[in-house]
mmCIF file of C-alpha atoms and ligand atoms in Angstrom:
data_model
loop_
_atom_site.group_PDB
_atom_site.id
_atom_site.type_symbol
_atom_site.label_atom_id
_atom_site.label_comp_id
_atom_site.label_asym_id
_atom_site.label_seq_id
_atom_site.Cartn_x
_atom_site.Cartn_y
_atom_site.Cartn_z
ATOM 1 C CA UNK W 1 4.459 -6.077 10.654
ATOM 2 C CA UNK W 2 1.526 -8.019 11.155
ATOM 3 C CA UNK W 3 0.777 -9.867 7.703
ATOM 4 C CA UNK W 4 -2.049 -11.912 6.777
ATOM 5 C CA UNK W 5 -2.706 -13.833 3.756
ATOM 6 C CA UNK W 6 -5.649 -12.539 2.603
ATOM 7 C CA UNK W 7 -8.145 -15.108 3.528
ATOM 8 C CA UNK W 8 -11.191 -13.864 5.722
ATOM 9 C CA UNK W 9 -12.166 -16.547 8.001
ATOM 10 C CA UNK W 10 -15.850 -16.592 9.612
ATOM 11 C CA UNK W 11 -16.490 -18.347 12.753
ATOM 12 C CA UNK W 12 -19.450 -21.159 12.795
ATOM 13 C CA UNK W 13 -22.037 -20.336 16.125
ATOM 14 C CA UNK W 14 -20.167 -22.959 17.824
ATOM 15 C CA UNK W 15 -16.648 -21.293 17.531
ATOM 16 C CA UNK W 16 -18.204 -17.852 18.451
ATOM 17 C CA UNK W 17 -19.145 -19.193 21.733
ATOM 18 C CA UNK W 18 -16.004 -19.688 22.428
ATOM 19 C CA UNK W 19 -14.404 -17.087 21.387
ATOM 20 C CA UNK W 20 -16.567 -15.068 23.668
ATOM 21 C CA UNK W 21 -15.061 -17.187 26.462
ATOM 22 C CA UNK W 22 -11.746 -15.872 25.295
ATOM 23 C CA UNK W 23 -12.574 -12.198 25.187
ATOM 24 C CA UNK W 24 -14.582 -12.618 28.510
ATOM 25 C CA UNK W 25 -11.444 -14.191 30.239
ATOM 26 C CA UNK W 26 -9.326 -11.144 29.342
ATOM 27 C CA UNK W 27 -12.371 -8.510 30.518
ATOM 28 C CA UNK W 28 -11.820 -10.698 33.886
ATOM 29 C CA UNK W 29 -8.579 -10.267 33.929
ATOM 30 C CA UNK W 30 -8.427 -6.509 33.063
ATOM 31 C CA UNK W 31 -10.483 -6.641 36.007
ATOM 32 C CA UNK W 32 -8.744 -7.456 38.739
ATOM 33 C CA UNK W 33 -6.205 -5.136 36.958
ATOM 34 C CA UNK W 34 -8.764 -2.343 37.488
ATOM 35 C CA UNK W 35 -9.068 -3.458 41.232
ATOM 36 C CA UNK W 36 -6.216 -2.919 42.478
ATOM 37 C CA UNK W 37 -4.208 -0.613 40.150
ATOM 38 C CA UNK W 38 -3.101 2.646 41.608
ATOM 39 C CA UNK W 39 0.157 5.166 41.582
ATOM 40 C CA UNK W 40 3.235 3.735 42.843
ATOM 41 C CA UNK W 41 2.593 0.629 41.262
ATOM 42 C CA UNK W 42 4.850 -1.156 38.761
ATOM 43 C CA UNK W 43 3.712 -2.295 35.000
ATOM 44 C CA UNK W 44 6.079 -5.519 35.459
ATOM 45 C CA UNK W 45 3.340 -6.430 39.065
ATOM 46 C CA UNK W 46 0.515 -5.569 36.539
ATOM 47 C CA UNK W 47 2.240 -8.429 34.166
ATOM 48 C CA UNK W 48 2.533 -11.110 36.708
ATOM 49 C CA UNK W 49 -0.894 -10.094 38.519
ATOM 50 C CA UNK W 50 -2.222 -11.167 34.719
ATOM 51 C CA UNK W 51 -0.323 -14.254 33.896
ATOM 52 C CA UNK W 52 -0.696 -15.291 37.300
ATOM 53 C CA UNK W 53 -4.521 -14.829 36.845
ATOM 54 C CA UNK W 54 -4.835 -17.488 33.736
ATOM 55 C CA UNK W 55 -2.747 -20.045 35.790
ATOM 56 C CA UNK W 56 -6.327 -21.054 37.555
ATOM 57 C CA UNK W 57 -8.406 -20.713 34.145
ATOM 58 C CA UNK W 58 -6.791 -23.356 31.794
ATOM 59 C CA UNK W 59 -5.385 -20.416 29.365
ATOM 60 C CA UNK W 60 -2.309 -19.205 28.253
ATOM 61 C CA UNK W 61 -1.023 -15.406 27.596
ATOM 62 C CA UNK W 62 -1.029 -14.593 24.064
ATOM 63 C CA UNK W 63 1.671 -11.947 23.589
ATOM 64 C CA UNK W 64 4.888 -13.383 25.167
ATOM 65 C CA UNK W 65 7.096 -14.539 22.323
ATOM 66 C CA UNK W 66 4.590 -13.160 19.508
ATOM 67 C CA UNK W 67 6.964 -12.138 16.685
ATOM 68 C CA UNK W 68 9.898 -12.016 19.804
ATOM 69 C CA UNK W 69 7.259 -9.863 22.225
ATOM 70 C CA UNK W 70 8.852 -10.068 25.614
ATOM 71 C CA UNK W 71 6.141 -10.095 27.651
ATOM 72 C CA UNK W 72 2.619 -10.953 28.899
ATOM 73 C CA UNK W 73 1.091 -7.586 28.607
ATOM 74 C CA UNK W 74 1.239 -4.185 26.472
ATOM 75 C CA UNK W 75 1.449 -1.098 29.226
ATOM 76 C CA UNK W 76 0.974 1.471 27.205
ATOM 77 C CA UNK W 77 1.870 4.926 29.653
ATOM 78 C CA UNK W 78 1.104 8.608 28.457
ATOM 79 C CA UNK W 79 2.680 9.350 25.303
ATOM 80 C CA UNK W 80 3.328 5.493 24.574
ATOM 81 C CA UNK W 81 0.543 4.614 22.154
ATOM 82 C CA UNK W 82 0.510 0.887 22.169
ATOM 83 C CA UNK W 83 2.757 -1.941 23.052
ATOM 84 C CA UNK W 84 4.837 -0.270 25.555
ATOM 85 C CA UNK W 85 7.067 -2.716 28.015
ATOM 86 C CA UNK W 86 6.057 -3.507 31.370
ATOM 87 C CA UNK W 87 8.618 -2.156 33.372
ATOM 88 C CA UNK W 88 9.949 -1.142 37.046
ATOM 89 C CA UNK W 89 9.169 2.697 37.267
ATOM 90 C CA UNK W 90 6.104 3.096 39.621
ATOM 91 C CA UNK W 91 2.915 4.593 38.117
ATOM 92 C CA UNK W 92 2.349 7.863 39.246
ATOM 93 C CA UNK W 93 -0.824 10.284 39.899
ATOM 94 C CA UNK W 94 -2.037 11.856 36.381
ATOM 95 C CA UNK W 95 -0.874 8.914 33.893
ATOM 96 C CA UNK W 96 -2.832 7.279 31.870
ATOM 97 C CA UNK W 97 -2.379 3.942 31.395
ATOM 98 C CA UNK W 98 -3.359 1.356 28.547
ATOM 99 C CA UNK W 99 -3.287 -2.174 29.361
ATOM 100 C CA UNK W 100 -3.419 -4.760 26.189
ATOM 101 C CA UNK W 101 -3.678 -8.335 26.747
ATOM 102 C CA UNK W 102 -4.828 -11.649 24.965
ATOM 103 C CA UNK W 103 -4.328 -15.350 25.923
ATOM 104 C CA UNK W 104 -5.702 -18.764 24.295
ATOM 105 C CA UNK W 105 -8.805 -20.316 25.759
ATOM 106 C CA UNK W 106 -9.060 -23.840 23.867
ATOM 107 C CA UNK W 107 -7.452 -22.686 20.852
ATOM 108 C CA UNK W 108 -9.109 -19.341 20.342
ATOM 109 C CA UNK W 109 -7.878 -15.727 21.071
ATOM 110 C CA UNK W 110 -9.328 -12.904 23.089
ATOM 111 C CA UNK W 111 -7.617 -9.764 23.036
ATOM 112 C CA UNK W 112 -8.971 -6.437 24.160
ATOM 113 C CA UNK W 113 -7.483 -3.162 25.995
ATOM 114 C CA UNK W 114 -8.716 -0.905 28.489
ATOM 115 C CA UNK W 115 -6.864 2.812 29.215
ATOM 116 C CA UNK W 116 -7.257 3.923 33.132
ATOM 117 C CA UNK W 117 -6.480 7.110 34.476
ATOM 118 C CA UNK W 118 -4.726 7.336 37.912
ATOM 119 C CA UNK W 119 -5.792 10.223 39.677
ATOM 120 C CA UNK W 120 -6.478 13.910 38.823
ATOM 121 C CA UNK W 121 -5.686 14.813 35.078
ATOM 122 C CA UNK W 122 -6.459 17.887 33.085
ATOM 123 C CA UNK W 123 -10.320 17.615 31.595
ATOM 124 C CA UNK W 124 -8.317 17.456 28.254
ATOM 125 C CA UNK W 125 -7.548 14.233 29.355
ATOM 126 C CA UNK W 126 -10.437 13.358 30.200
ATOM 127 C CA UNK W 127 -11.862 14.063 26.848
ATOM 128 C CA UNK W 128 -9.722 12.488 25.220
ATOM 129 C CA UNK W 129 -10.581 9.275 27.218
ATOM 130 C CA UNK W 130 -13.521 9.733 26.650
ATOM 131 C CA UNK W 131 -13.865 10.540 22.893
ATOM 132 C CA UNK W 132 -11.769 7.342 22.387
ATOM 133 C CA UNK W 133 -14.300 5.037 24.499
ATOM 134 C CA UNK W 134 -17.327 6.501 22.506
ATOM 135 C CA UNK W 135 -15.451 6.130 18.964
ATOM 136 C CA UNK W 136 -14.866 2.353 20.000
ATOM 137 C CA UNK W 137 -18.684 1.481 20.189
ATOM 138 C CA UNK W 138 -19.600 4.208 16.954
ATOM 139 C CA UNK W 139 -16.816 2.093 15.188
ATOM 140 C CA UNK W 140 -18.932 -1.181 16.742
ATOM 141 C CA UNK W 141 -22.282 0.329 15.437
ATOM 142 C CA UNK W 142 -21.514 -0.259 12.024
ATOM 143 C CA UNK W 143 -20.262 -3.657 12.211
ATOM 144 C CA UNK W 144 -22.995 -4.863 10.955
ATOM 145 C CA UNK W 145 -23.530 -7.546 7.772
ATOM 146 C CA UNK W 146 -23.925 -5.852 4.726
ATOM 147 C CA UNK W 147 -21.699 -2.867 5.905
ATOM 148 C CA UNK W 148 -17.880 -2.166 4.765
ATOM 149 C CA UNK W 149 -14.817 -2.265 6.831
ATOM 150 C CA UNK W 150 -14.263 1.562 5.685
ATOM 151 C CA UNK W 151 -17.714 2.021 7.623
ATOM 152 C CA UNK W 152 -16.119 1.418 11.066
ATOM 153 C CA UNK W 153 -13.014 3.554 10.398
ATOM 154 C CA UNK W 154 -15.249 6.683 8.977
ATOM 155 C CA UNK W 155 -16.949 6.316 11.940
ATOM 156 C CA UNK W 156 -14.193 6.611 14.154
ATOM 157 C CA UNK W 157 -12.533 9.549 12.285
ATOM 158 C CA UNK W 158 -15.345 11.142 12.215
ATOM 159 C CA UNK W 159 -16.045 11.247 15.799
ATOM 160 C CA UNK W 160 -12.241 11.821 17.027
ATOM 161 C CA UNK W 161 -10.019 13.981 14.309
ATOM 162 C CA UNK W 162 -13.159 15.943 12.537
ATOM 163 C CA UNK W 163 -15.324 16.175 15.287
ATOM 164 C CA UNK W 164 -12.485 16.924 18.364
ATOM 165 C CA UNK W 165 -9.531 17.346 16.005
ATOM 166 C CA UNK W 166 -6.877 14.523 17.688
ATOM 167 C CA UNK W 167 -4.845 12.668 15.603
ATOM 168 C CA UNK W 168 -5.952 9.222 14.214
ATOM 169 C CA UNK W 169 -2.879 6.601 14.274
ATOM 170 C CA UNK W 170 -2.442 5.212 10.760
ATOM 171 C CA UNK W 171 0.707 2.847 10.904
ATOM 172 C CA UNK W 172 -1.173 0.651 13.370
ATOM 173 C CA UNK W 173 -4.953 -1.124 12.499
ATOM 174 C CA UNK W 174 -7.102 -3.373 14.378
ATOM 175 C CA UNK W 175 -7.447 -7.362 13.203
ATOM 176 C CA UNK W 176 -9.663 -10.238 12.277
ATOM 177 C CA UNK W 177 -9.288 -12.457 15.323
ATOM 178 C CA UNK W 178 -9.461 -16.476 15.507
ATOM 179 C CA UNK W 179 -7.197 -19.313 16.044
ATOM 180 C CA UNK W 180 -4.732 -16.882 15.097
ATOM 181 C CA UNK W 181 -3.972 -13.129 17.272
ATOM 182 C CA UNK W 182 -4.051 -11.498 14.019
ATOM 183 C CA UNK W 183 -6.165 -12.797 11.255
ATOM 184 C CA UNK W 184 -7.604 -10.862 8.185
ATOM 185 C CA UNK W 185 -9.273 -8.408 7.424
ATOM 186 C CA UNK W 186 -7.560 -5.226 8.614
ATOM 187 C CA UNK W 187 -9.709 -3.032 10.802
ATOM 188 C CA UNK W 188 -8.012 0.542 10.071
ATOM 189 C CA UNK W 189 -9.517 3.421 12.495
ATOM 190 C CA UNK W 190 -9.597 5.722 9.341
ATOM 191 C CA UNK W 191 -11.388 5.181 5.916
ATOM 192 C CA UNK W 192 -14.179 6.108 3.357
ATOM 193 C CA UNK W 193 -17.376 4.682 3.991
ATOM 194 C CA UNK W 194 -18.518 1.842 1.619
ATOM 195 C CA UNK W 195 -14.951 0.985 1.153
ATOM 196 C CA UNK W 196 -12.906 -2.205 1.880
ATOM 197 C CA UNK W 197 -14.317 -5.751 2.331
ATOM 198 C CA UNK W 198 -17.660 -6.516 2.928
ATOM 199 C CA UNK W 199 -18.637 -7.635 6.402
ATOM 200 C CA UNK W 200 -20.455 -11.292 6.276
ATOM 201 C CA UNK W 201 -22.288 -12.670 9.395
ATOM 202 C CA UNK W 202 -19.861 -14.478 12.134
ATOM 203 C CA UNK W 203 -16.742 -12.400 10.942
ATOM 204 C CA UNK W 204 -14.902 -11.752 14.468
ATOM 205 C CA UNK W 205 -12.409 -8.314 14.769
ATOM 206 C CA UNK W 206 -10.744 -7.278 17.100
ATOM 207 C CA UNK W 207 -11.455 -3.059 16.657
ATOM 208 C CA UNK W 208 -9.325 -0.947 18.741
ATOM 209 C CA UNK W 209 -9.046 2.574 18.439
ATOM 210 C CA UNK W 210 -5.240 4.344 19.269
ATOM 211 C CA UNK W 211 -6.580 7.990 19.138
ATOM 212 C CA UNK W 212 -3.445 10.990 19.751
ATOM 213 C CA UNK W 213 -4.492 14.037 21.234
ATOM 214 C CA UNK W 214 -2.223 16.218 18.996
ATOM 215 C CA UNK W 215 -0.263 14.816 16.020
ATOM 216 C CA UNK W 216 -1.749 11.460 14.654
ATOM 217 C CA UNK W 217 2.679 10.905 13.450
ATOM 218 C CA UNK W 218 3.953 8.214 16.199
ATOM 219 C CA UNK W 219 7.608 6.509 15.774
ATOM 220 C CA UNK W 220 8.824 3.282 17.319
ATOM 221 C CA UNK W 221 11.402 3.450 20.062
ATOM 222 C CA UNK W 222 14.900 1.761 19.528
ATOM 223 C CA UNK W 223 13.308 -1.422 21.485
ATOM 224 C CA UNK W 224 11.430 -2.284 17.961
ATOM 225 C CA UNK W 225 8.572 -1.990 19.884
ATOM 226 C CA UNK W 226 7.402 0.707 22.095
ATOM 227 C CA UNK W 227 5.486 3.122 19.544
ATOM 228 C CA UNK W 228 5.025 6.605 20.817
ATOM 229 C CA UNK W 229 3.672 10.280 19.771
ATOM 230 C CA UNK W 230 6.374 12.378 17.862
ATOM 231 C CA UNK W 231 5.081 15.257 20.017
ATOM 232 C CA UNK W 232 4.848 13.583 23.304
ATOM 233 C CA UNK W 233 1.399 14.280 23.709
ATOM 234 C CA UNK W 234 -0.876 11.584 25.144
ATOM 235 C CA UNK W 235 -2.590 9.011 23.838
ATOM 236 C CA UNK W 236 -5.507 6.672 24.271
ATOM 237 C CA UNK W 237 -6.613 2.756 23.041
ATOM 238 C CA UNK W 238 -9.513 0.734 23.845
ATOM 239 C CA UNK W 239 -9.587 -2.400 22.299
ATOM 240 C CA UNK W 240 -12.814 -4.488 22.029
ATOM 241 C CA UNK W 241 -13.554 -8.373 20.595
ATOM 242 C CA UNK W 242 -16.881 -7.879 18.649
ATOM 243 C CA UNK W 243 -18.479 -10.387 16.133
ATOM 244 C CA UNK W 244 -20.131 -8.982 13.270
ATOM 245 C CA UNK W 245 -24.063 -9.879 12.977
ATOM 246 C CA UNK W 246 -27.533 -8.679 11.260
ATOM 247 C CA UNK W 247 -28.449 -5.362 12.679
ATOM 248 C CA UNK W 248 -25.970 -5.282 15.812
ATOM 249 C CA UNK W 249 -23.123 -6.166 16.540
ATOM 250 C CA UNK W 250 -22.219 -8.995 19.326
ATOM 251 C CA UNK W 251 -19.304 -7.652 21.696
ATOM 252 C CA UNK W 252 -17.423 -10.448 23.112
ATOM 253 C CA UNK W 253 -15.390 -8.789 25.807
ATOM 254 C CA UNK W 254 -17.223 -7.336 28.381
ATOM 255 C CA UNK W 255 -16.069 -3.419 29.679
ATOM 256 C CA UNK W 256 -19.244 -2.999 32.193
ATOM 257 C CA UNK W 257 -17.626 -5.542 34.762
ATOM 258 C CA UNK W 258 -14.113 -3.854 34.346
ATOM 259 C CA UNK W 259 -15.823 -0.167 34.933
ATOM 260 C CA UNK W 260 -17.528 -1.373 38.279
ATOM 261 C CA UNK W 261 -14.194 -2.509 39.116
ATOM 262 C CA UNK W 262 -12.605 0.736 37.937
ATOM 263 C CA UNK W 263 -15.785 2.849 39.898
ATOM 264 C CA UNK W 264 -15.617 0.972 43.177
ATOM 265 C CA UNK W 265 -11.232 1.767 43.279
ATOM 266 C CA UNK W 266 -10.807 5.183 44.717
ATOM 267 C CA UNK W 267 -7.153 5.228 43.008
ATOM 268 C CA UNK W 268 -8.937 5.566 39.193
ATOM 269 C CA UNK W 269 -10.518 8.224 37.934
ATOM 270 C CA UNK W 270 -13.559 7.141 36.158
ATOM 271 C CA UNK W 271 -15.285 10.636 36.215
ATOM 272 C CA UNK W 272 -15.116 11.459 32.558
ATOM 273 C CA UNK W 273 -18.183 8.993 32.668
HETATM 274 N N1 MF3 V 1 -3.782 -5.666 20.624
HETATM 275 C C1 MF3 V 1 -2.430 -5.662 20.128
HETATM 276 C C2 MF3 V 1 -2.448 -5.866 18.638
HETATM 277 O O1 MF3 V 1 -3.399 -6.396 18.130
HETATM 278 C C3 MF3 V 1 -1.633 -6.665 20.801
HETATM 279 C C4 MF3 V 1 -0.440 -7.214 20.100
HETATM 280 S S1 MF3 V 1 0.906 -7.148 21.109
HETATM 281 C C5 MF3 V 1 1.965 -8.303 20.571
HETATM 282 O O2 MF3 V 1 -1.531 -5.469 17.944
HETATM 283 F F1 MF3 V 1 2.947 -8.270 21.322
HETATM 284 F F2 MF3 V 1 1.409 -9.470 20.681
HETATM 285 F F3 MF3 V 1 2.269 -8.083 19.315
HETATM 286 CO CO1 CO V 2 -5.441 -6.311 18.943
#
């Protein structure tokens, strides 16, 4: 769906700057998400809570209207993988919920995602939410100049379908990111090492991991939208802004101020870490 033109675009020092003002304003916003979101809640309150939100900081939500998206946020529930509808049905105790959102800061994107657990789940769960997080920053290890784009997918495979056997979503791929939501290269969460474009200092993706625990075969619903798991198992996607550099990698968005939120709200479970 989302189609490129084969140009890679690489930021100048200047434009990175801002584009970590982008990614940071959607980590602040995913925060006060993470204060206050609990069971009984609706995904449409989570919407306006984040739209609302960029009203006071001189941004605009990315998603609405992309390619005919109807809304401000993805809310991604259980067996919905990503871009799941905000909708009226409260939350309840043991989902799992992914929230996805971007927005234009002076003419650059940020978009990241952040899954949160509400209340007791099985520890399978809990793996799984975990083994997702920690593929996220192995995939963001190897973004590094001089590395591949197949690099950060191995990586990712490696740790969640060889290493804990889920299943690895291929129909959907992480994105360059710039003045555009989705901008070339292709950031697949699968792949052979030392394959695919070389990464070049200042290239900004957007990696984010949609790890299954049981099939990696998801469908779309008859929305044209909401992609699930054929099996109805759950599924997991954290979503970060990083900029590729010598050595290590610079993350733009920022999880550390969205887990103290997530810690200090009694309604998340945060104890898989
Ligand atoms: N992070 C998602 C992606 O890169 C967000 C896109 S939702 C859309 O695909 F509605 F904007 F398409
Ligand atoms: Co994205």
């Amino acid at each position: 769906m989302f189609r490129p033109n084969g140009m890679i675009l690489y930021k100048t020092e200047a434009e990175v700057a801002l584009m970590q003002q982008s990614a940071l304003l959607v980590s602040k916003t995913l925060t006060e998400v993470a204060k206050v979101l609990k069971a009984g809640m609706t995904t449409l309150q989570i919407d306006k809570l984040c739209a609302d939100f960029l009203q006071d900081h001189h941004a605009i939500p990315s998603f609405k209207n992309y390619h005919g998206y109807p809304h401000n946020i993805c809310a991604s529930v259980n067996d919905v993988v990503v871009h799941g509808f905000p909708n009226d049905t409260p939350l309840k105790e043991g989902d799992i919920v992914s929230i996805d959102f971007g927005l234009i800061l002076n003419g650059w994107h940020g978009d990241h995602a952040y899954t949160f657990i509400l209340g007791e789940v099985d520890e399978s769960v809990l793996n799984l939410v975990r083994i997702t997080k920690e593929s996220l920053y192995k995939g963001i290890e190897k973004a590094i100049t001089g590395n591949r784009i197949g690099d950060i997918g191995f990586a990712i495979q490696e740790h969640t379908e060889k290493k804990n056997g889920y299943g690895v979503v291929r129909e959907l791929v992480g994105h360059g990111l710039g003045k555009k939501l989705h901008e070339d290269p292709q950031v697949p969460n699968y792949g052979k090492r030392g394959n695919g474009p070389v990464l070049k200092q200042n290239l900004v993706i957007a990696i984010e991991p949609m790890i299954n625990m049981g099939t990696k075969d998801v469908f779309t619903d008859k929305d044209g939208w909401t992609v699930k798991t054929k099996d109805g198992m759950p599924s997991v996607h954290f979503e970060h802004d990083v900029c590729v550099k010598k050595g290590k990698a610079l993350i733009l968005s920022d999880f550390s101020i969205i887990e103290a939120a997530e810690k200090a709200n009694v309604n998340l479970n945060s104890s898989y870490y």
